[in-house]
CSV table of C-alpha atoms and ligand atoms in Angstrom, one decimal:
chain,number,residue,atom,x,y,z
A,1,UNK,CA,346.2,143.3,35.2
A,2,UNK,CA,343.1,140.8,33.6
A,3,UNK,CA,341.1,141.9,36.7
A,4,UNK,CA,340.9,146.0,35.4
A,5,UNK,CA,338.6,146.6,33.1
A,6,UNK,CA,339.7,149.4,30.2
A,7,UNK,CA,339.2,152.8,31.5
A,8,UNK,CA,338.5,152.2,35.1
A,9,UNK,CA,341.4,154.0,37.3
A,10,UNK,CA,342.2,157.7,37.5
A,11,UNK,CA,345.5,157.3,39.0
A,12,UNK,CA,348.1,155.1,39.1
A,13,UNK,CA,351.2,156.0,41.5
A,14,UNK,CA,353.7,153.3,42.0
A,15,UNK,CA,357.6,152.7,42.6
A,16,UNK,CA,358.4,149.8,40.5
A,17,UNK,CA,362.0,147.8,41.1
A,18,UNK,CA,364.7,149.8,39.6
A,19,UNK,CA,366.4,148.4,36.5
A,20,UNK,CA,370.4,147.6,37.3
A,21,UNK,CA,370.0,148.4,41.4
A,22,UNK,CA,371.7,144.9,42.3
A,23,UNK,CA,368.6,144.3,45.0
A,24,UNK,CA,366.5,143.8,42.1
A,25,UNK,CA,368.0,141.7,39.5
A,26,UNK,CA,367.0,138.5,40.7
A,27,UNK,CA,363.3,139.6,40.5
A,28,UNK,CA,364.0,141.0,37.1
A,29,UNK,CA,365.6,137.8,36.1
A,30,UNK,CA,362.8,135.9,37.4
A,31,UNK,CA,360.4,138.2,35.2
A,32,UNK,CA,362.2,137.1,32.0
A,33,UNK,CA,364.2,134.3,31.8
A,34,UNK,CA,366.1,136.1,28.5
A,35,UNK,CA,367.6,138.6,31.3
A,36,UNK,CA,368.6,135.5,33.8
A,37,UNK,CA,370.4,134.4,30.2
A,38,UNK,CA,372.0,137.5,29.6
A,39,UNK,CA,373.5,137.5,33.2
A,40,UNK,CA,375.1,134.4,32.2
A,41,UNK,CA,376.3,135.2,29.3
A,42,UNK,CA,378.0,138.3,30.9
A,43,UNK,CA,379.6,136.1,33.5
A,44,UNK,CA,381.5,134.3,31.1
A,45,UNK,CA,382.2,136.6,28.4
A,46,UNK,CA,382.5,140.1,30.4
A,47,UNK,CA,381.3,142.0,27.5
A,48,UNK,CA,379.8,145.6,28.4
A,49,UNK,CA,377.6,145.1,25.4
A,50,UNK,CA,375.4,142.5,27.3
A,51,UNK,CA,375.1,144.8,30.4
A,52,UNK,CA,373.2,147.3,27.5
A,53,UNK,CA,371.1,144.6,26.5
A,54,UNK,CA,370.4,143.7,30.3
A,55,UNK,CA,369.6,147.5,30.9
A,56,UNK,CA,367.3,146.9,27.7
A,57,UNK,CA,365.7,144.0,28.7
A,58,UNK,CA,364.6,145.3,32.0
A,59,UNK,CA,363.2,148.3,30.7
A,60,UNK,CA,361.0,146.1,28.2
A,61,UNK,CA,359.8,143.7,30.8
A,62,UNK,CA,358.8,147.1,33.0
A,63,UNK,CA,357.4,149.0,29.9
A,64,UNK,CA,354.9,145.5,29.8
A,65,UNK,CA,353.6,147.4,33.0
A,66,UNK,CA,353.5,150.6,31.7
A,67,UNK,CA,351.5,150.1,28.9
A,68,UNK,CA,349.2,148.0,30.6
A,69,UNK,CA,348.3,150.5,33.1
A,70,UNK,CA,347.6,153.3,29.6
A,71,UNK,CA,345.0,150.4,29.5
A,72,UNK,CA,343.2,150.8,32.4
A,73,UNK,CA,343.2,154.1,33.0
A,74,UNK,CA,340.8,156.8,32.0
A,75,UNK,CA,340.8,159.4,29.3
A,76,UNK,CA,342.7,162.2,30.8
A,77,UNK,CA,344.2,159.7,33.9
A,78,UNK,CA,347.7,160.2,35.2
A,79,UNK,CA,351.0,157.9,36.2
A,80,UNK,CA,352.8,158.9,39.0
A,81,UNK,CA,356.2,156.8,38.8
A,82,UNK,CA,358.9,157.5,41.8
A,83,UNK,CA,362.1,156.0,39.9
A,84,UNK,CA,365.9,156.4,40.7
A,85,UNK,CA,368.8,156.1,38.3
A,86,UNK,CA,371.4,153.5,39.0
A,87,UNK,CA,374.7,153.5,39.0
A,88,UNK,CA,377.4,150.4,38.5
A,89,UNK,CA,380.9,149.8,37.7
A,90,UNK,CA,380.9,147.7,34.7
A,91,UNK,CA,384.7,146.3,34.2
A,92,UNK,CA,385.9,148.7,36.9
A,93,UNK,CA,384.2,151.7,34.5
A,94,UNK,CA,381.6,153.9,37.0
A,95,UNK,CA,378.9,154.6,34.9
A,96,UNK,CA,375.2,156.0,35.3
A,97,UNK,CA,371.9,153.7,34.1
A,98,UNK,CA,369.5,156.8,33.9
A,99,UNK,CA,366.6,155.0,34.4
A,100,UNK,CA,364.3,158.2,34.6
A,101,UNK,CA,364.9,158.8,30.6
A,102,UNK,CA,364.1,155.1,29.5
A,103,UNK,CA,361.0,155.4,31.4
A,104,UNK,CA,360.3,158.6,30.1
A,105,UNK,CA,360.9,157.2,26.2
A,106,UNK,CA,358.5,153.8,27.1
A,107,UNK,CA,355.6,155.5,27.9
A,108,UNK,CA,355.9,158.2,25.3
A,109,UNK,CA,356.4,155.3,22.5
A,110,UNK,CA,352.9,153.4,24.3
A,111,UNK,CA,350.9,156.8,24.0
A,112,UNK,CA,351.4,158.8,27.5
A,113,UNK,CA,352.3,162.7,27.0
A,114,UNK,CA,354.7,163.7,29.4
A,115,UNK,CA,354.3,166.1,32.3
A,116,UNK,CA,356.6,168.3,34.6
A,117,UNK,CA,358.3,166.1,36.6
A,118,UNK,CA,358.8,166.2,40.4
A,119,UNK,CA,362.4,165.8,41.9
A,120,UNK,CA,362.8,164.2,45.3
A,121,UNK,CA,365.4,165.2,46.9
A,122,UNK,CA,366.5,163.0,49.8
A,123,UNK,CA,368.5,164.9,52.4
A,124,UNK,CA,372.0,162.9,53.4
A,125,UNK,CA,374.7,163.2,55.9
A,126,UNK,CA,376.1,159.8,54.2
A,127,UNK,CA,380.0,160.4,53.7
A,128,UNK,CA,380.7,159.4,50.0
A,129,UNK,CA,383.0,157.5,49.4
A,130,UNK,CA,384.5,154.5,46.4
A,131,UNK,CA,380.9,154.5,44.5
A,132,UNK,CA,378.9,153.4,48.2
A,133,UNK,CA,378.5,157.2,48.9
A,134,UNK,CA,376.8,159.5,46.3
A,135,UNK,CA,380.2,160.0,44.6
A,136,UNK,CA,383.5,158.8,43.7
A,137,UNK,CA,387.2,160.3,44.8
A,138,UNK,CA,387.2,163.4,47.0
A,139,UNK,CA,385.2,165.8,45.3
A,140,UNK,CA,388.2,168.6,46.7
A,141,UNK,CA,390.4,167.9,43.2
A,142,UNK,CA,389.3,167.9,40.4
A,143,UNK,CA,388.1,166.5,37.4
A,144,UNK,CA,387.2,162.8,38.3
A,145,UNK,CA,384.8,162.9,41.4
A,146,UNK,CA,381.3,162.2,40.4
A,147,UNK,CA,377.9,164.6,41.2
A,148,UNK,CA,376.1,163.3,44.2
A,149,UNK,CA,372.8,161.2,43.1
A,150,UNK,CA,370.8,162.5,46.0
A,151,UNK,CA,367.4,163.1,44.2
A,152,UNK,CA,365.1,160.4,43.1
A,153,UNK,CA,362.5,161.4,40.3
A,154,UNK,CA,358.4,161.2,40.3
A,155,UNK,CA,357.6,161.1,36.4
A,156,UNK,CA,353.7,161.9,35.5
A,157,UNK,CA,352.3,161.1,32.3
A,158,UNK,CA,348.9,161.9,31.1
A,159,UNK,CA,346.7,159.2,29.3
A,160,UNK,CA,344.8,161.7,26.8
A,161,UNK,CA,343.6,165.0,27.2
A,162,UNK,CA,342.7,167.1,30.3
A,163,UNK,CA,339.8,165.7,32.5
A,164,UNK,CA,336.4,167.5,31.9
A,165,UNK,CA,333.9,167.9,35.4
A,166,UNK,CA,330.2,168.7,35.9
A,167,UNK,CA,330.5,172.9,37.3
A,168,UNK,CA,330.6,172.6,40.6
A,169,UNK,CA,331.4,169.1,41.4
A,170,UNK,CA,331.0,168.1,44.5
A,171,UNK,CA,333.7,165.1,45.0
A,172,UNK,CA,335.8,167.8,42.9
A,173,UNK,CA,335.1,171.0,45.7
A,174,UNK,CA,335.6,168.3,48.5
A,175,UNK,CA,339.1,167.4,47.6
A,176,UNK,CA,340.3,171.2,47.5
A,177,UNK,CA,344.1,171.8,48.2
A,178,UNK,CA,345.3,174.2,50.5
A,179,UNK,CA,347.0,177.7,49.2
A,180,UNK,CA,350.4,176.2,51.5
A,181,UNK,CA,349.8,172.6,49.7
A,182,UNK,CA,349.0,174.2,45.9
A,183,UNK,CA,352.5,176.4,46.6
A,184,UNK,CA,354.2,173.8,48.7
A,185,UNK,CA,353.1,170.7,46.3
A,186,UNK,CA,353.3,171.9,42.8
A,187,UNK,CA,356.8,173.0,43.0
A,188,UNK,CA,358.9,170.7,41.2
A,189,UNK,CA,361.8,169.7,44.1
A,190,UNK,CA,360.6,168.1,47.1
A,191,UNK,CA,363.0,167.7,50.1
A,192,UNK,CA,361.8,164.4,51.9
A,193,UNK,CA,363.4,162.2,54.0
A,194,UNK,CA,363.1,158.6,52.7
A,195,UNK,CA,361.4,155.9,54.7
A,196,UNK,CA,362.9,154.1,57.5
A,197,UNK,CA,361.7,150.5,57.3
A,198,UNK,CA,361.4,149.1,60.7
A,199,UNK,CA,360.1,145.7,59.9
A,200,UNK,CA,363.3,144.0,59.2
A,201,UNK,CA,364.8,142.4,56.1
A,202,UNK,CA,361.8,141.7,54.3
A,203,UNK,CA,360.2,145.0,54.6
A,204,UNK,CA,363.4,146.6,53.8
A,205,UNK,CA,363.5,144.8,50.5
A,206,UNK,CA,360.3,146.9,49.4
A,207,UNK,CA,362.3,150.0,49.0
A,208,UNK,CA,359.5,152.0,50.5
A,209,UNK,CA,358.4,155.5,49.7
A,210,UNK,CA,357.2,157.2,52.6
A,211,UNK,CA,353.6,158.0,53.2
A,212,UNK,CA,353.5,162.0,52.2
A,213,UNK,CA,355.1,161.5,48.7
A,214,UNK,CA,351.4,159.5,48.1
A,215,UNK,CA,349.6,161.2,50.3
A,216,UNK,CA,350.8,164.5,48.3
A,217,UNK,CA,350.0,162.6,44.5
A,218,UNK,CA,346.7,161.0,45.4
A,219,UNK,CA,345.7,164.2,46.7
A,220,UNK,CA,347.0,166.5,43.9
A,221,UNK,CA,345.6,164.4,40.8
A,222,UNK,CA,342.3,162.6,42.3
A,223,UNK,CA,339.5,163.5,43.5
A,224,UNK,CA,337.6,161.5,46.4
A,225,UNK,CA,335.8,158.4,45.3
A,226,UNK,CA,338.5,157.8,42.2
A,227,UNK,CA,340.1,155.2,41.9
A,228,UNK,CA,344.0,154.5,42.4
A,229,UNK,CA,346.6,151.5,40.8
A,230,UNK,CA,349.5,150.7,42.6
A,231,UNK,CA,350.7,147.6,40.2
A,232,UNK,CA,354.1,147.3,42.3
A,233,UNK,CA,352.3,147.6,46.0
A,234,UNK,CA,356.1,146.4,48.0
A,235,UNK,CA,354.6,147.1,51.5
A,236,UNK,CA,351.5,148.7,50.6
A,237,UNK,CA,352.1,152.4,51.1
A,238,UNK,CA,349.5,153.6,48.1
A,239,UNK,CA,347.0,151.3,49.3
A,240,UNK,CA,347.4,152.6,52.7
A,241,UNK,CA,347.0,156.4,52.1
A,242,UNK,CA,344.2,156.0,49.5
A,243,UNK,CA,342.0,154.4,52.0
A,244,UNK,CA,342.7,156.5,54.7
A,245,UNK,CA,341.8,159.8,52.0
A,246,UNK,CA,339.2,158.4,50.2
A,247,UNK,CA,339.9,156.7,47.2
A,248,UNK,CA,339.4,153.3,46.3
A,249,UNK,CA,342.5,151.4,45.5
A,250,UNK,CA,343.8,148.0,43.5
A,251,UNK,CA,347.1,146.9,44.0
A,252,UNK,CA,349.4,144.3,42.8
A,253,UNK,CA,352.1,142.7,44.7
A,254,UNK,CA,354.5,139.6,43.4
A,255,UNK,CA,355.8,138.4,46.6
A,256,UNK,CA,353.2,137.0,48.8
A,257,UNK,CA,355.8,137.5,52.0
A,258,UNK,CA,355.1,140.9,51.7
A,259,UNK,CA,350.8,140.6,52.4
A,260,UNK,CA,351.4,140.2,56.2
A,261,UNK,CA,352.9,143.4,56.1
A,262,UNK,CA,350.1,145.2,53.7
A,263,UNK,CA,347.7,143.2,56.2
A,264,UNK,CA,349.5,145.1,58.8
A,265,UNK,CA,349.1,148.6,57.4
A,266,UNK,CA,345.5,148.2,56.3
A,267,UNK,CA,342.7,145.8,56.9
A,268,UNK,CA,342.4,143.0,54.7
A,269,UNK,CA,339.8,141.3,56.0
A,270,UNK,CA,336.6,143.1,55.8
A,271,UNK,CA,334.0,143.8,53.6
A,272,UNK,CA,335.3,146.3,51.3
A,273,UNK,CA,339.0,144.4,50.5
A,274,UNK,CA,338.6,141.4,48.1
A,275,UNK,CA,342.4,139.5,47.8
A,276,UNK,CA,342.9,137.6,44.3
A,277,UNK,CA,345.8,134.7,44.6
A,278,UNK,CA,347.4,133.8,41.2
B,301,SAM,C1,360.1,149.5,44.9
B,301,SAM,S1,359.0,148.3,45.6
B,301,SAM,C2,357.5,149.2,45.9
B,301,SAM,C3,357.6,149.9,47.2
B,301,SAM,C4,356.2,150.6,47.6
B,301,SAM,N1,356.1,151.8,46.9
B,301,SAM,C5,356.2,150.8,49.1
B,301,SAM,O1,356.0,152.0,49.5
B,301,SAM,O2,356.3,149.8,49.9
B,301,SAM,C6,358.6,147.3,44.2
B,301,SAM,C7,357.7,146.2,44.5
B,301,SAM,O3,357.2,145.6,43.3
B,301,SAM,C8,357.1,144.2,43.4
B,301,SAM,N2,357.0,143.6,42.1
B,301,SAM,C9,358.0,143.4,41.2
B,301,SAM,N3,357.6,142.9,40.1
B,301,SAM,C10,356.3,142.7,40.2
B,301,SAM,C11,355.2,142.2,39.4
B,301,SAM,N4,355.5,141.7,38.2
B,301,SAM,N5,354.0,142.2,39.8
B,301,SAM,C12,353.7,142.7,41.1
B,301,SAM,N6,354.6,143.1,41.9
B,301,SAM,C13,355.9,143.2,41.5
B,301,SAM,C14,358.3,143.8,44.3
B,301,SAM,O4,358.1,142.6,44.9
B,301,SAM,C15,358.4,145.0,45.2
B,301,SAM,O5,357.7,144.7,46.4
């Protein structure tokens, strides 16, 4: 992120791809040519050992992310990350990739302290059923059905120590929470439906969060004026709420398909927006 300089943001809340989720690989493999190599090397040889180092691999090439943002953000700035765990039969064994802990270990090794974590819940009527549902078997006899994977987690991480304000700030008094949003907010599960993408294929393939789950971060650790980082901006959902609350924003998106959809959730073409191309 050459553009940010050190310091500058005082929230970053993203959803980046999820490591072994099979609608990501081909991005991750085009992030690091070692993990398009260790995908080959697994076709041939089959070895569960290279799936580790695949996991591995992707968690490195995310953590590059990860400590980039500890760059840019301020002393006492938080990371919002929404991240599910995946799960994958590996030579017909069902196993879980619990991507939520190798975050968690990343960004303590690059300097973040962790914070309470938020669990989304995401409300399903989806039958399970042979690993496509939320578990395998029955779940009626026991012991080999697995627990449903129906919650998705928000990680925060502090850059530093607590934030210090002028008494009686205004920007501070102006972006006051509600006694139903404090109690509501900062309770740890959140039952949220997820986002239906009605844009077709190629906003499907953003995987977007929907609009309260940054509506409710931006607003619970930023105050108006800040500034807020998406660096994995899919169809622009951070971007879009910041604006419309107050904060300035900077995103990052890989996939230059996906700017006519940001351009159709907020303006890019005025004043205030300026667009880098790489
Ligand atoms: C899970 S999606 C983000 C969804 C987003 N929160 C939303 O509401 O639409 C992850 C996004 O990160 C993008 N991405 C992946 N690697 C990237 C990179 N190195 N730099 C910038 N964007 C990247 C992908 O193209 C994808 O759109």
């Amino acid at each position: 992120m050459l553009e940010v300089k050190n310091d500058s943001v005082e929230l970053m809340v993203t959803s980046p791809p999820y490591p072994m989720i099979a609608m990501w690989d081909e991005l991750f493999c085009r992030a690091d040519p070692n993990i398009a190599s260790l995908w080959r090397i697994r076709e041939l040889s089959n070895e569960e050992k290279t799936v580790r180092q695949i996991y591995d691999a992707m968690h490195k090439s995310l953590a590059k992310v990860w400590a980039e943002t500890h760059r840019v953000l301020c002393n006492g700035g938080l990371a919002c990350i929404n991240i599910g765990d995946a799960t994958r039969s590996i030579n017909g064994k069902f196993q879980l990739f619990p991507n939520h802990s190798r975050i968690t270990e990343e960004c303590e090794k690059i300097g973040f302290t962790s914070l309470p974590y938020i669990l989304w819940k995401k409300p399903t009527n989806k039958p399970a059923y042979k690993g496509k549902g939320a578990f395998l078997g029955s779940g009626f006899l026991p012991p080999n059905a697995y627990v449903t994977l129906d919650c998705e987690f928000i990680l925060i991480f502090r850059k530093g120590n607590l934030r210090k304000f002028p008494p009686k700030d205004p920007s501070r008094y102006n972006s006051v929470l509600t006694k139903k949003q404090r109690d509501e907010w900062f309770s740890q599960i959140w039952t949220l439906k997820g986002t239906r993408q009605k844009a077709g294929a190629l906003e499907r393939r953003t995987a977007a969060y929907p609009e309260e789950i940054a509506n409710r971060l931006i607003r619970m650790f930023s105050i108006e004026g800040e500034t807020v980082l998406d660096p994995f901006l899919g169809s622009g959902t951070t971007v879009k709420v910041a604006n419309e609350i107050g904060r300035n924003c900077i995103g990052y998106e890989i996939d230059r398909k996906l700017l006519t959809i940001i351009d159709s959730r907020i303006d890019l073409h005025t004043e205030n927006v300026e667009i880098i191309k790489r």
